[in-house]
Every structure is written in C-alpha cells, then in structure tokens.
Amino acid sequence: MENIVLHKAETRGNANHGWLNAYHSFSFASWYNPDRIQFGALRVLNDDTIAGGMGFGTHPHDNMEIITIPLEGDLAHKDSMGNTEIIKNGDIQVMSAGTGVQHSEFNPNADQQTKLLQIWLFPNKRNVTPRYQQITLDVADRHNKLSQILSPNADDEGVWIHQDAWFNMGNFDSGVSTEYTIKKEGNGVYAFVLKGNVTINGQELNTRDAVGISGTDILKIQANTDAEFLLMDIPMNY
C-alpha cells in the first residue's frame, strides 16, 4: 500500500548563523522534530548557503555515508585521508566515514556564496575503511530525463556508497513527464525539488518541497513548469 509523507519547504528547520544559513529536512543540531528524524536510511538532508570565505572547521564523522552536491559556487574540502579538493556545481562528492574521518569544508571565494546539499545515509556495513570519491557529471545528461548520480555499484554511473541506494537528478522542461521504477524491493523514494513545480504520484510539489513515497514500484513524474529535482531511492529497512 502506497505511503506518502509530504514535507513542504516552509516546514523544514532553519538555523541562520550569519556565515551559514541552513535548512534541515530532518532533525539536526539544535532543530529537533520527533516526526522528522529520518526517511528509511536517509538521516540528513541539509540545504546550506555558506557566506564568502566562511565554512565548517575540522570535525569528525563515523559510520555514515556523506554525499555533497554543490549547487552554486565552490566548496574547498580537506580531510584526514589526505584529500584536498575543490568541488563545484556539476560535481558530486561522497565520503564513507566508516571507522572515522575528520574533514573541513570552506567557501574559498570571499566575493560569492556557496550553496550545497549535504545528505547523510546510514551505511549497510559498519566500520569500513574510510574512503573519498569525487566526480564531475555532465549536467546536460539531465535534460528532460533522469540521470543516475549515485548507486551501490562502483561500475555504475555516478559515485558509489555502502548502501543499496540510487540517486537520480532531472532537469525537465515544462510539460515533460517520465516514470521511475524503484530499483529494489522494500526501497522508498525521497524526492526533493530544487526548483519549479512538479507532480509526483499525484502530489504537487514546489521549490524546496519534498515527498517520501514507499510501498509502490513506480513513480509518475510530471514537470508543470521548468523544474530541477533529486530522487533518492533508499532502503526503508536497513
């Protein structure tokens, strides 16, 4: 039986620290909502804007799959594995924290802001050796179709993680529709609209709205305006 959870943009948590304006789809830091802890293996979806020259100092993570999708500007990453990288719009970065890793994330540009999504998934195995992966995607591949950006398989399109999850992004013109078949029995999809107006399985969504759908095999997606969105196909039981 299909189960739908609607998360309107304005119901998210918000913490504006000046240097960081963060919107939380799920309970995070000082924002706690007992009804918004996670969606299956999806624990964190933060929609962050970082002011010029500012960022997160070195901090630890463990036993979490951390995915960063830059939306605007640049993000400088440095970690205890020895990686020093810049990621920007069109890139996707994943860090399997495993037994433990420390990293920092900064906006290297004093004159422009950085916008990004940071997503945390619980892994399907604990205490793995920490790993880092970053790739540049062709954004044109998303025009009027879904483009896979993440999977459990190193040989597939996109980055890979320690979880039976598949992420797709789409950049659709108004009026274009498609269907998405859920990859694994028992998985659900959390859909997040970056911009525009989209109807998914009869649920109308606007910019920064999200819907979690489980108990179904197929999503019917219709772009009512030019729209950009992210689909996260993730285990509900993990």
Short mmCIF file of C-alpha atoms in Angstrom, two decimals:
data_model
loop_
_atom_site.label_atom_id
_atom_site.label_comp_id
_atom_site.label_asym_id
_atom_site.label_seq_id
_atom_site.Cartn_x
_atom_site.Cartn_y
_atom_site.Cartn_z
CA MET A 1 0.00 0.00 0.00
CA GLU A 2 1.44 3.34 -1.07
CA ASN A 3 2.53 5.59 1.78
CA ILE A 4 3.22 9.28 1.16
CA VAL A 5 4.91 11.76 3.52
CA LEU A 6 4.81 15.39 2.39
CA HIS A 7 7.45 17.84 3.62
CA LYS A 8 6.70 21.39 2.46
CA ALA A 9 9.68 23.73 2.20
CA GLU A 10 8.47 26.02 5.00
CA THR A 11 8.18 23.12 7.48
CA ARG A 12 11.93 22.49 7.46
CA GLY A 13 14.13 23.52 10.35
CA ASN A 14 16.20 26.67 9.81
CA ALA A 15 19.37 27.83 11.51
CA ASN A 16 20.80 31.11 10.28
CA HIS A 17 24.21 31.67 11.84
CA GLY A 18 25.08 34.57 9.54
CA TRP A 19 28.01 32.76 7.92
CA LEU A 20 25.73 29.74 7.38
CA ASN A 21 22.04 29.63 6.54
CA ALA A 22 20.95 26.00 6.85
CA TYR A 23 17.59 24.37 6.18
CA HIS A 24 17.11 20.91 7.69
CA SER A 25 14.65 18.41 6.22
CA PHE A 26 15.31 16.13 9.20
CA SER A 27 16.21 16.81 12.84
CA PHE A 28 19.73 18.20 13.01
CA ALA A 29 21.86 20.06 15.54
CA SER A 30 19.60 22.33 17.60
CA TRP A 31 16.47 21.65 15.47
CA TYR A 32 14.54 18.64 16.73
CA ASN A 33 11.23 17.40 15.40
CA PRO A 34 10.23 13.91 16.61
CA ASP A 35 8.22 13.38 13.40
CA ARG A 36 11.21 14.28 11.23
CA ILE A 37 14.08 12.02 12.29
CA GLN A 38 14.72 10.13 9.06
CA PHE A 39 13.17 8.53 5.98
CA GLY A 40 14.42 4.96 5.90
CA ALA A 41 18.22 5.06 5.68
CA LEU A 42 18.14 8.81 4.89
CA ARG A 43 19.11 10.63 8.09
CA VAL A 44 20.15 14.16 6.98
CA LEU A 45 19.23 16.44 4.10
CA ASN A 46 20.69 19.88 4.69
CA ASP A 47 20.22 22.74 2.22
CA ASP A 48 23.12 25.05 3.10
CA THR A 49 24.21 28.52 2.00
CA ILE A 50 27.73 29.45 3.13
CA ALA A 51 28.86 33.08 3.08
CA GLY A 52 32.02 34.15 1.24
CA GLY A 53 35.24 32.98 2.90
CA MET A 54 33.40 31.05 5.65
CA GLY A 55 32.90 27.36 6.40
CA PHE A 56 32.96 24.38 8.73
CA GLY A 57 36.17 23.83 10.70
CA THR A 58 37.64 20.36 11.11
CA HIS A 59 35.11 17.98 12.64
CA PRO A 60 34.70 14.17 12.89
CA HIS A 61 32.28 11.67 11.36
CA ASP A 62 31.96 7.90 11.59
CA ASN A 63 29.73 5.16 10.19
CA MET A 64 27.84 7.43 7.82
CA GLU A 65 27.74 7.81 4.03
CA ILE A 66 28.06 11.56 3.41
CA ILE A 67 27.11 12.93 -0.01
CA THR A 68 27.70 16.55 -1.01
CA ILE A 69 26.05 18.07 -4.09
CA PRO A 70 27.22 21.65 -4.80
CA LEU A 71 24.51 23.84 -6.35
CA GLU A 72 26.29 27.19 -6.69
CA GLY A 73 29.83 28.44 -6.09
CA ASP A 74 32.76 26.36 -4.84
CA LEU A 75 33.46 24.26 -1.75
CA ALA A 76 37.01 23.54 -0.54
CA HIS A 77 37.29 20.14 1.17
CA LYS A 78 40.18 18.87 3.28
CA ASP A 79 40.21 15.61 5.22
CA SER A 80 42.30 13.31 7.41
CA MET A 81 42.72 10.89 4.49
CA GLY A 82 44.88 13.49 2.75
CA ASN A 83 42.34 14.76 0.24
CA THR A 84 42.39 18.48 -0.58
CA GLU A 85 39.83 19.26 -3.27
CA ILE A 86 37.52 21.91 -4.66
CA ILE A 87 34.02 20.82 -5.65
CA LYS A 88 31.57 22.93 -7.65
CA ASN A 89 28.20 22.74 -9.36
CA GLY A 90 28.12 19.65 -11.58
CA ASP A 91 30.31 17.67 -9.18
CA ILE A 92 29.23 15.12 -6.60
CA GLN A 93 31.35 14.07 -3.65
CA VAL A 94 30.98 11.10 -1.33
CA MET A 95 32.78 10.24 1.86
CA SER A 96 32.30 6.88 3.57
CA ALA A 97 33.18 7.83 7.14
CA GLY A 98 33.42 4.22 8.35
CA THR A 99 35.84 3.81 11.25
CA GLY A 100 36.24 7.59 11.46
CA VAL A 101 37.37 10.59 9.46
CA GLN A 102 37.84 14.31 10.08
CA HIS A 103 37.23 16.99 7.49
CA SER A 104 36.70 20.69 6.94
CA GLU A 105 34.57 22.44 4.32
CA PHE A 106 35.02 26.08 3.34
CA ASN A 107 33.83 28.55 0.75
CA PRO A 108 37.16 29.61 -0.80
CA ASN A 109 35.68 32.70 -2.50
CA ALA A 110 35.33 35.86 -0.44
CA ASP A 111 33.06 37.51 -3.02
CA GLN A 112 30.38 34.87 -3.59
CA GLN A 113 28.24 32.47 -1.61
CA THR A 114 28.27 28.69 -1.89
CA LYS A 115 25.08 26.64 -1.97
CA LEU A 116 25.02 22.89 -1.48
CA LEU A 117 23.03 19.88 -0.40
CA GLN A 118 24.61 17.62 2.19
CA ILE A 119 23.00 14.22 2.60
CA TRP A 120 23.76 11.54 5.19
CA LEU A 121 22.72 7.92 4.76
CA PHE A 122 23.18 5.13 7.28
CA PRO A 123 25.53 2.54 5.71
CA ASN A 124 24.74 -1.15 5.21
CA LYS A 125 28.00 -2.15 6.88
CA ARG A 126 29.75 -0.60 9.83
CA ASN A 127 33.40 0.27 10.44
CA VAL A 128 34.52 0.17 6.82
CA THR A 129 37.83 1.75 5.85
CA PRO A 130 37.11 5.46 5.22
CA ARG A 131 37.04 6.44 1.54
CA TYR A 132 36.64 9.55 -0.58
CA GLN A 133 35.30 9.90 -4.12
CA GLN A 134 34.59 12.93 -6.27
CA ILE A 135 33.46 13.06 -9.89
CA THR A 136 32.28 15.69 -12.36
CA LEU A 137 28.95 14.94 -14.01
CA ASP A 138 27.60 16.21 -17.33
CA VAL A 139 24.61 18.32 -16.30
CA ALA A 140 23.33 18.17 -19.90
CA ASP A 141 22.57 14.47 -19.34
CA ARG A 142 19.71 15.51 -17.04
CA HIS A 143 17.82 17.50 -19.67
CA ASN A 144 14.32 16.01 -19.84
CA LYS A 145 15.49 12.70 -18.40
CA LEU A 146 16.71 11.18 -15.17
CA SER A 147 20.47 10.84 -14.84
CA GLN A 148 21.92 8.48 -12.23
CA ILE A 149 24.48 10.16 -9.97
CA LEU A 150 24.91 7.52 -7.21
CA SER A 151 24.48 3.77 -6.74
CA PRO A 152 25.81 0.85 -4.64
CA ASN A 153 28.00 -0.27 -7.55
CA ALA A 154 31.42 1.14 -8.40
CA ASP A 155 30.91 0.13 -12.08
CA ASP A 156 27.64 2.07 -12.47
CA GLU A 157 27.11 5.69 -13.39
CA GLY A 158 27.95 8.20 -10.66
CA VAL A 159 29.62 7.71 -7.31
CA TRP A 160 29.06 4.63 -5.15
CA ILE A 161 28.29 4.15 -1.47
CA HIS A 162 27.92 1.38 1.10
CA GLN A 163 24.13 1.24 0.83
CA ASP A 164 21.50 -0.07 -1.61
CA ALA A 165 20.62 3.44 -2.74
CA TRP A 166 20.33 5.06 -6.15
CA PHE A 167 20.18 8.83 -6.72
CA ASN A 168 18.95 10.46 -9.92
CA MET A 169 18.73 14.11 -10.93
CA GLY A 170 16.47 15.56 -13.59
CA ASN A 171 16.24 18.98 -15.25
CA PHE A 172 12.89 18.98 -17.05
CA ASP A 173 11.18 21.46 -19.34
CA SER A 174 7.60 22.39 -18.54
CA GLY A 175 5.16 19.68 -19.64
CA VAL A 176 7.68 16.83 -19.77
CA SER A 177 6.78 13.65 -17.90
CA THR A 178 8.54 10.40 -17.08
CA GLU A 179 8.27 7.29 -14.96
CA TYR A 180 10.79 5.97 -12.45
CA THR A 181 10.88 2.33 -11.36
CA ILE A 182 12.15 1.74 -7.83
CA LYS A 183 15.37 -0.28 -8.00
CA LYS A 184 14.99 -2.64 -5.07
CA GLU A 185 12.01 -4.22 -3.34
CA GLY A 186 11.44 -2.55 0.02
CA ASN A 187 13.02 0.72 -1.05
CA GLY A 188 11.21 4.04 -0.98
CA VAL A 189 11.98 7.30 -2.76
CA TYR A 190 12.53 10.70 -1.18
CA ALA A 191 12.09 13.34 -3.90
CA PHE A 192 13.41 16.87 -3.34
CA VAL A 193 12.53 19.71 -5.73
CA LEU A 194 15.40 22.14 -6.28
CA LYS A 195 13.28 24.48 -8.38
CA GLY A 196 9.97 24.62 -10.17
CA ASN A 197 6.67 22.79 -9.81
CA VAL A 198 6.45 19.01 -10.19
CA THR A 199 3.70 16.46 -9.62
CA ILE A 200 4.86 13.04 -8.36
CA ASN A 201 2.24 10.30 -7.95
CA GLY A 202 -0.44 12.96 -7.75
CA GLN A 203 1.37 15.07 -5.16
CA GLU A 204 2.13 18.62 -6.30
CA LEU A 205 5.49 19.99 -5.15
CA ASN A 206 7.04 23.44 -5.40
CA THR A 207 10.61 24.66 -5.00
CA ARG A 208 12.32 23.02 -1.98
CA ASP A 209 9.29 20.84 -1.22
CA ALA A 210 9.87 17.11 -0.76
CA VAL A 211 7.84 13.93 -0.73
CA GLY A 212 8.70 10.49 0.63
CA ILE A 213 6.94 7.64 -1.14
CA SER A 214 7.10 3.99 -0.12
CA GLY A 215 5.04 0.88 -0.77
CA THR A 216 4.98 1.36 -4.54
CA ASP A 217 7.05 0.26 -7.53
CA ILE A 218 6.67 3.18 -9.93
CA LEU A 219 6.72 6.96 -9.68
CA LYS A 220 4.85 9.03 -12.25
CA ILE A 221 6.57 12.40 -12.59
CA GLN A 222 5.24 15.46 -14.41
CA ALA A 223 7.03 18.82 -14.67
CA ASN A 224 4.37 21.54 -14.54
CA THR A 225 6.99 24.26 -15.04
CA ASP A 226 10.68 24.09 -15.90
CA ALA A 227 11.94 22.10 -12.94
CA GLU A 228 15.00 20.52 -11.35
CA PHE A 229 14.75 17.71 -8.81
CA LEU A 230 16.61 14.94 -6.99
CA LEU A 231 15.25 11.42 -6.45
CA MET A 232 16.79 9.35 -3.64
CA ASP A 233 15.84 5.65 -3.88
CA ILE A 234 16.74 4.23 -0.47
CA PRO A 235 16.05 1.24 1.80
CA MET A 236 13.21 1.75 4.24
CA ASN A 237 14.59 -1.06 6.41
CA TYR A 238 18.36 -1.23 6.65
#
